[in-house]
Tab-separated table of C-alpha atoms and ligand atoms in Angstrom:
chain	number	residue	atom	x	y	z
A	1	UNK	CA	-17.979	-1.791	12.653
A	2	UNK	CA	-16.262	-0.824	9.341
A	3	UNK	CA	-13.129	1.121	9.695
A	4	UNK	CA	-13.780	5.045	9.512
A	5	UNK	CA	-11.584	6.585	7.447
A	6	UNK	CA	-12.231	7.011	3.485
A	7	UNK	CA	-8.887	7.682	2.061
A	8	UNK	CA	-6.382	5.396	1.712
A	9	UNK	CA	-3.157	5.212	4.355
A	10	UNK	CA	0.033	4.306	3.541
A	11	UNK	CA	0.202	1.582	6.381
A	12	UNK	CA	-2.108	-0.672	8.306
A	13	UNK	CA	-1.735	-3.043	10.312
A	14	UNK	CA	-3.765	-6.044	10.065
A	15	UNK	CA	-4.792	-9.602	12.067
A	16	UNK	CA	-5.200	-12.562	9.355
A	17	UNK	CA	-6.473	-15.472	10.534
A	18	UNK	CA	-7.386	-19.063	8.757
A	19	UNK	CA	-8.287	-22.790	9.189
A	20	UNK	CA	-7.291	-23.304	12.585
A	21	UNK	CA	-7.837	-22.361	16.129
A	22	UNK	CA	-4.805	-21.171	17.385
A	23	UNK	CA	-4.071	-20.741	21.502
A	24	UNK	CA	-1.995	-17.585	20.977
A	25	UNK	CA	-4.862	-16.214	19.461
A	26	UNK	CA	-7.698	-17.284	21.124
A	27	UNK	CA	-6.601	-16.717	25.278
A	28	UNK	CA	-5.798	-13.720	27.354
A	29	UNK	CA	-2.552	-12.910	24.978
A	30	UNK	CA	-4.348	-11.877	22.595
A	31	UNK	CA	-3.726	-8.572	22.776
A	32	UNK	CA	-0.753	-9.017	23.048
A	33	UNK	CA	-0.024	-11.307	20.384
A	34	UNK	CA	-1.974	-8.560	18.103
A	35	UNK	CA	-1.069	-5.295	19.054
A	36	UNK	CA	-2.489	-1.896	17.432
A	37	UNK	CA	-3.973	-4.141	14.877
A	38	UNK	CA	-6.472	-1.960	12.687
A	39	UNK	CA	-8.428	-5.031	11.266
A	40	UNK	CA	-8.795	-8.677	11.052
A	41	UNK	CA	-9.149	-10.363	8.168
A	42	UNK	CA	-10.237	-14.117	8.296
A	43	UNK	CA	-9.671	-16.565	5.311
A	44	UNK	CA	-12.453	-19.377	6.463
A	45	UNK	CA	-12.393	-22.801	8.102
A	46	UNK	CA	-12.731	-21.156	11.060
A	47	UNK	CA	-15.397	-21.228	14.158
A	48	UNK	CA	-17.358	-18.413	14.294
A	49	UNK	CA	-17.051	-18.096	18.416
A	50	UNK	CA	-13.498	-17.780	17.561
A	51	UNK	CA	-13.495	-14.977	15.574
A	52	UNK	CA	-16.258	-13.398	17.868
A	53	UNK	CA	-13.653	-13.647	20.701
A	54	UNK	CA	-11.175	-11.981	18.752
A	55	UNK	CA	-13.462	-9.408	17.510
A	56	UNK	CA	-14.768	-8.509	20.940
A	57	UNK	CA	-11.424	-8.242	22.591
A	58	UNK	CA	-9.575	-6.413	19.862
A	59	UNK	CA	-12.722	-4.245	19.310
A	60	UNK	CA	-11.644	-3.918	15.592
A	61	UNK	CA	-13.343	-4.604	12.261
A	62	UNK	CA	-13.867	-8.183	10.934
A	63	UNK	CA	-13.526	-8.916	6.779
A	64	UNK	CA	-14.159	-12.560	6.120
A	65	UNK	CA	-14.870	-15.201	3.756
A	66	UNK	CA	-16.073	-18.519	4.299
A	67	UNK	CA	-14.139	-22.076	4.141
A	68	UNK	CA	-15.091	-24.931	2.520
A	69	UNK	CA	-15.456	-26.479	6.068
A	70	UNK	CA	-17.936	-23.565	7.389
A	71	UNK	CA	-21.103	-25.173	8.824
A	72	UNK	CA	-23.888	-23.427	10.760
A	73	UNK	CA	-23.022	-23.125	14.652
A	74	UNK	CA	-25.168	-24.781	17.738
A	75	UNK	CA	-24.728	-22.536	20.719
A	76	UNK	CA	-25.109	-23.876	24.409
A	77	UNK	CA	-27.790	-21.071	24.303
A	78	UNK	CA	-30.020	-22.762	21.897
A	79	UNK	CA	-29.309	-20.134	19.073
A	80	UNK	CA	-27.685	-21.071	15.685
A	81	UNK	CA	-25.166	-19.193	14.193
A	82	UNK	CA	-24.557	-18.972	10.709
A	83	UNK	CA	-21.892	-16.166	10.087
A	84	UNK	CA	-19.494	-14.629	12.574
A	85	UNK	CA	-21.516	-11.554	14.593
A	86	UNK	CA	-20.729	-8.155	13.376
A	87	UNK	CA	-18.293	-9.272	10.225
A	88	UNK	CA	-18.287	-8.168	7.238
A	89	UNK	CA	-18.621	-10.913	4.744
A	90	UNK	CA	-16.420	-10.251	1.649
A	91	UNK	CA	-17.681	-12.906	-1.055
A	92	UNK	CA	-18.597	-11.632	-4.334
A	93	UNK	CA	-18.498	-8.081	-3.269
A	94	UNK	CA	-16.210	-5.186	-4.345
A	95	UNK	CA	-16.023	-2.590	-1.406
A	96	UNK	CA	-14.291	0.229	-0.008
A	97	UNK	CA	-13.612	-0.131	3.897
A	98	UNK	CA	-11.274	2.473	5.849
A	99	UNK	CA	-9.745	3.664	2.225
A	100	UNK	CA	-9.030	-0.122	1.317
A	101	UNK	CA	-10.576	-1.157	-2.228
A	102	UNK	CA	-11.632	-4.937	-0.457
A	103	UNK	CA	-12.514	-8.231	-2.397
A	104	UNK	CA	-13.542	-11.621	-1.617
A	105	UNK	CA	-13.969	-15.245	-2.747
A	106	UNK	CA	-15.234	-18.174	-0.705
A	107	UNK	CA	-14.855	-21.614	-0.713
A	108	UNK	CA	-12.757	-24.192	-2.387
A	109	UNK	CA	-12.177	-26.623	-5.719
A	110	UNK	CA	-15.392	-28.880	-5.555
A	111	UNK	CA	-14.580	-32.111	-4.380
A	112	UNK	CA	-17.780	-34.170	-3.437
A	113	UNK	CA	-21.745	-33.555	-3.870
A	114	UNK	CA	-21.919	-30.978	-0.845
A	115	UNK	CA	-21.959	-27.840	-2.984
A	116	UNK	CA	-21.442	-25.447	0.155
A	117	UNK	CA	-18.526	-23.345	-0.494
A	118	UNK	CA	-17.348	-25.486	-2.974
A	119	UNK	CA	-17.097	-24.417	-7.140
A	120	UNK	CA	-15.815	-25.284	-10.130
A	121	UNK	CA	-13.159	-23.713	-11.992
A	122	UNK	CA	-15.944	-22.670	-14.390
A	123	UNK	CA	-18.247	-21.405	-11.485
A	124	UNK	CA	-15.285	-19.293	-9.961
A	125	UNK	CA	-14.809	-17.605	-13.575
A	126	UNK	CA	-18.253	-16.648	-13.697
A	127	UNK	CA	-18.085	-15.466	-9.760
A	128	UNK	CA	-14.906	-13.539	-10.820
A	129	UNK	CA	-15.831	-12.117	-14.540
A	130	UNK	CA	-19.112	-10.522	-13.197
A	131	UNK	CA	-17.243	-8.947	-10.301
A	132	UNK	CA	-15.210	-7.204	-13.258
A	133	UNK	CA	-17.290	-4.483	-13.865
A	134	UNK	CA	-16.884	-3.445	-10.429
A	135	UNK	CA	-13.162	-3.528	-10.649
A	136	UNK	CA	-12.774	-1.573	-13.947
A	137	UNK	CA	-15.278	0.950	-12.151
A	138	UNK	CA	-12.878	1.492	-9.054
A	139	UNK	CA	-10.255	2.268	-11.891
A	140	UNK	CA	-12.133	4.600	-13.121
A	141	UNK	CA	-12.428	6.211	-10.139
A	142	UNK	CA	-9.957	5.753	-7.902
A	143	UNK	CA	-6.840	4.678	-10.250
A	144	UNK	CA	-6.671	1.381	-9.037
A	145	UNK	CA	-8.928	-1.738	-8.841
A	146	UNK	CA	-8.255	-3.394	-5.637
A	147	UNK	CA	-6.136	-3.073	-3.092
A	148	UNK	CA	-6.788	-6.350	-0.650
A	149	UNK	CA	-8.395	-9.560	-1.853
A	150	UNK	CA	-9.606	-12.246	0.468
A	151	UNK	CA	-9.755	-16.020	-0.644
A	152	UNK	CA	-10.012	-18.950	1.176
A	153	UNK	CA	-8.238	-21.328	-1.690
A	154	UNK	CA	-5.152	-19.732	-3.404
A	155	UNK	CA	-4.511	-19.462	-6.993
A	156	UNK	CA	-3.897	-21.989	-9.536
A	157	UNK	CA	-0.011	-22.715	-9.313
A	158	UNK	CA	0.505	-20.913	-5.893
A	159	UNK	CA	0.791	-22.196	-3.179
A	160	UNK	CA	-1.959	-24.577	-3.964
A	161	UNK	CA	-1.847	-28.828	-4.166
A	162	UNK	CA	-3.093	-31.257	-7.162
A	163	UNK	CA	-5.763	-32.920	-5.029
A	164	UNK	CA	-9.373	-32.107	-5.774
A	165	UNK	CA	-9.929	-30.239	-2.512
A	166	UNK	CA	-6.666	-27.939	-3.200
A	167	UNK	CA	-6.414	-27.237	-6.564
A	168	UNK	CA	-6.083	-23.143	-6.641
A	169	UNK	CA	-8.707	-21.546	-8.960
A	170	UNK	CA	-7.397	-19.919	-12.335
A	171	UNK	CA	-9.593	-17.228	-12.114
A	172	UNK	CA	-8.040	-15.876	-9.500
A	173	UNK	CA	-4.530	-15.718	-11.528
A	174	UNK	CA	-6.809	-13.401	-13.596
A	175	UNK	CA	-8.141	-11.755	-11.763
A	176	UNK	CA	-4.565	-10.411	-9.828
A	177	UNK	CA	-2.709	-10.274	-13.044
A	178	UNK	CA	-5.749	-7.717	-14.734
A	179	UNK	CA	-6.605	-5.813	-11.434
A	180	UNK	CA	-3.505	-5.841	-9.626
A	181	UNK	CA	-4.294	-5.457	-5.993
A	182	UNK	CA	-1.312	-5.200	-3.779
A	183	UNK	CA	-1.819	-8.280	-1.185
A	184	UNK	CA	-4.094	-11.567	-1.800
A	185	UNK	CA	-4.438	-13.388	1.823
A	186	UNK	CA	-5.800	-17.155	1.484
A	187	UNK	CA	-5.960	-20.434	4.092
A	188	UNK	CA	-6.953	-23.206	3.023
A	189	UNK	CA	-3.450	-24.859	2.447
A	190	UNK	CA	-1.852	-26.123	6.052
A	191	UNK	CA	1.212	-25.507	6.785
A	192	UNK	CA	2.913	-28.377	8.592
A	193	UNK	CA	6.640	-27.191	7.833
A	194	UNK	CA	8.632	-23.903	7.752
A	195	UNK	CA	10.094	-24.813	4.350
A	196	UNK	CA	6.850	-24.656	2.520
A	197	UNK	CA	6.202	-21.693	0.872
A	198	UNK	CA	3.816	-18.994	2.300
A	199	UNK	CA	4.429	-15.782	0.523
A	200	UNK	CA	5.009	-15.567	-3.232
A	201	UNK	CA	5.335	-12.229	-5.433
A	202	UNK	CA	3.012	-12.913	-8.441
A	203	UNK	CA	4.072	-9.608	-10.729
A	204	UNK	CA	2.379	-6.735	-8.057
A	205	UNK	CA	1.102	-8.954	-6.073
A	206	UNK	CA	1.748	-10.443	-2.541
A	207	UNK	CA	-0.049	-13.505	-2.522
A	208	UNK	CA	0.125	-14.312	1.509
A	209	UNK	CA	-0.922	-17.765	3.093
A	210	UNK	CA	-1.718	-16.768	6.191
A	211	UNK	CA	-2.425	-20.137	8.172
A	212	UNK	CA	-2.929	-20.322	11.074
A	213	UNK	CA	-2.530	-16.660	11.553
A	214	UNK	CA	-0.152	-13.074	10.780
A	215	UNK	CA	0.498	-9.976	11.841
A	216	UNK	CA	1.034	-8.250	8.903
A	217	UNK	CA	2.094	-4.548	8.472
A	218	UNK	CA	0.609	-3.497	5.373
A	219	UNK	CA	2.517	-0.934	3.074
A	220	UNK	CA	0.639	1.449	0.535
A	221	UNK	CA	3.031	3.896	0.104
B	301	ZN	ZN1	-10.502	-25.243	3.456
């Protein structure tokens, strides 16, 4: 259910969600805990029955990428689930949802043989530089590249670790210095204390760790 509109607002208001189930989220507060939301965004790592309860009881519009973690589902039912239902996944693609110029980039800094949602820095360039001509396209037309991009890692440098598993991917510090989109939300990172930081300004950017989850009024004007 993508968002209807096809020009850009100057605010939304959006649900981001990453790496970890979190009670407030998933119970009968939700609605609550999320009000007026007009999408969800979820950075990975995350079960897809969790983000089907939050679609179904917020009735809005699901953008996600996958985590590193991500593994196909076994239901009680029987059935195997491989992607959250009725989401939009965002990897690789350059879109336009509800006015919103919408990226994505799955996975994290390959770490062991499983190559599921894992790359190197040299596969992420060549995920990112072929996604260019889509970017310089949106300029074209719309004055801007992107508005929203959704990554599970973050960048090189930002709120990223040295460990195999964390290390942010330079081609995503590219990518947001050439194409400028106004918010980057990642996971991938937990947060285990209220010093760390979660929100950096890279030159136009908001680059926004959003684990477990935010409420985030977004501002376009
Ligand atoms: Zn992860």
């Amino acid at each position: 259910m993508p968002l209807l509109d096809t020009k850009r607002r100057d605010h939304y208001r959006l649900l981001a969600v990453s790496d970890k189930v979190e009670p407030r989220i998933y119970g009968p507060n939700l609605r609550l805990a999320a009000p007026n939301v007009d999408f969800i965004v979820s950075c990975g790592d995350l079960p897809y029955y969790y983000l089907d309860y939050i679609v179904s009881v917020l009735d809005r519009p699901l953008y996600y990428v996958h985590g590193n973690h991500d593994r196909p589902e076994h239901r009680a039912s029987g059935q195997v689930a491989y992607e959250p239902t009725g989401g939009v996944n965002l990897h690789h693609g350059v879109r336009l949802f509800g006015g919103l110029l919408m990226a994505g980039l799955e996975g994290s800094h390959r770490y062991n043989r499983n190559d599921s949602y894992q790359y190197t820095q040299g596969g992420m360039w060549s995920l990112v530089l072929r996604m260019c001509p889509a970017l310089i396209r949106n300029q074209l037309l719309y004055g801007r590249g992107l508005d929203i991009l959704v990554t599970h890692s973050p960048p090189f440098g930002i709120h990223d670790a040295t460990d195999q598993p964390h290390i942010g991917f330079r081609a995503f510090n590219f990518l947001i210095r050439q194409f400028k989109p106004r918010y980057v939300f990642h996971g991938h990172q937990h947060i285990y204390s209220q010093l760390e930081t979660t929100r950096t300004q890279y030159e136009a950017t908001a680059i926004v760790n959003v684990y477990p989850f935010r409420i985030l009024d977004l501002d376009f004007s």
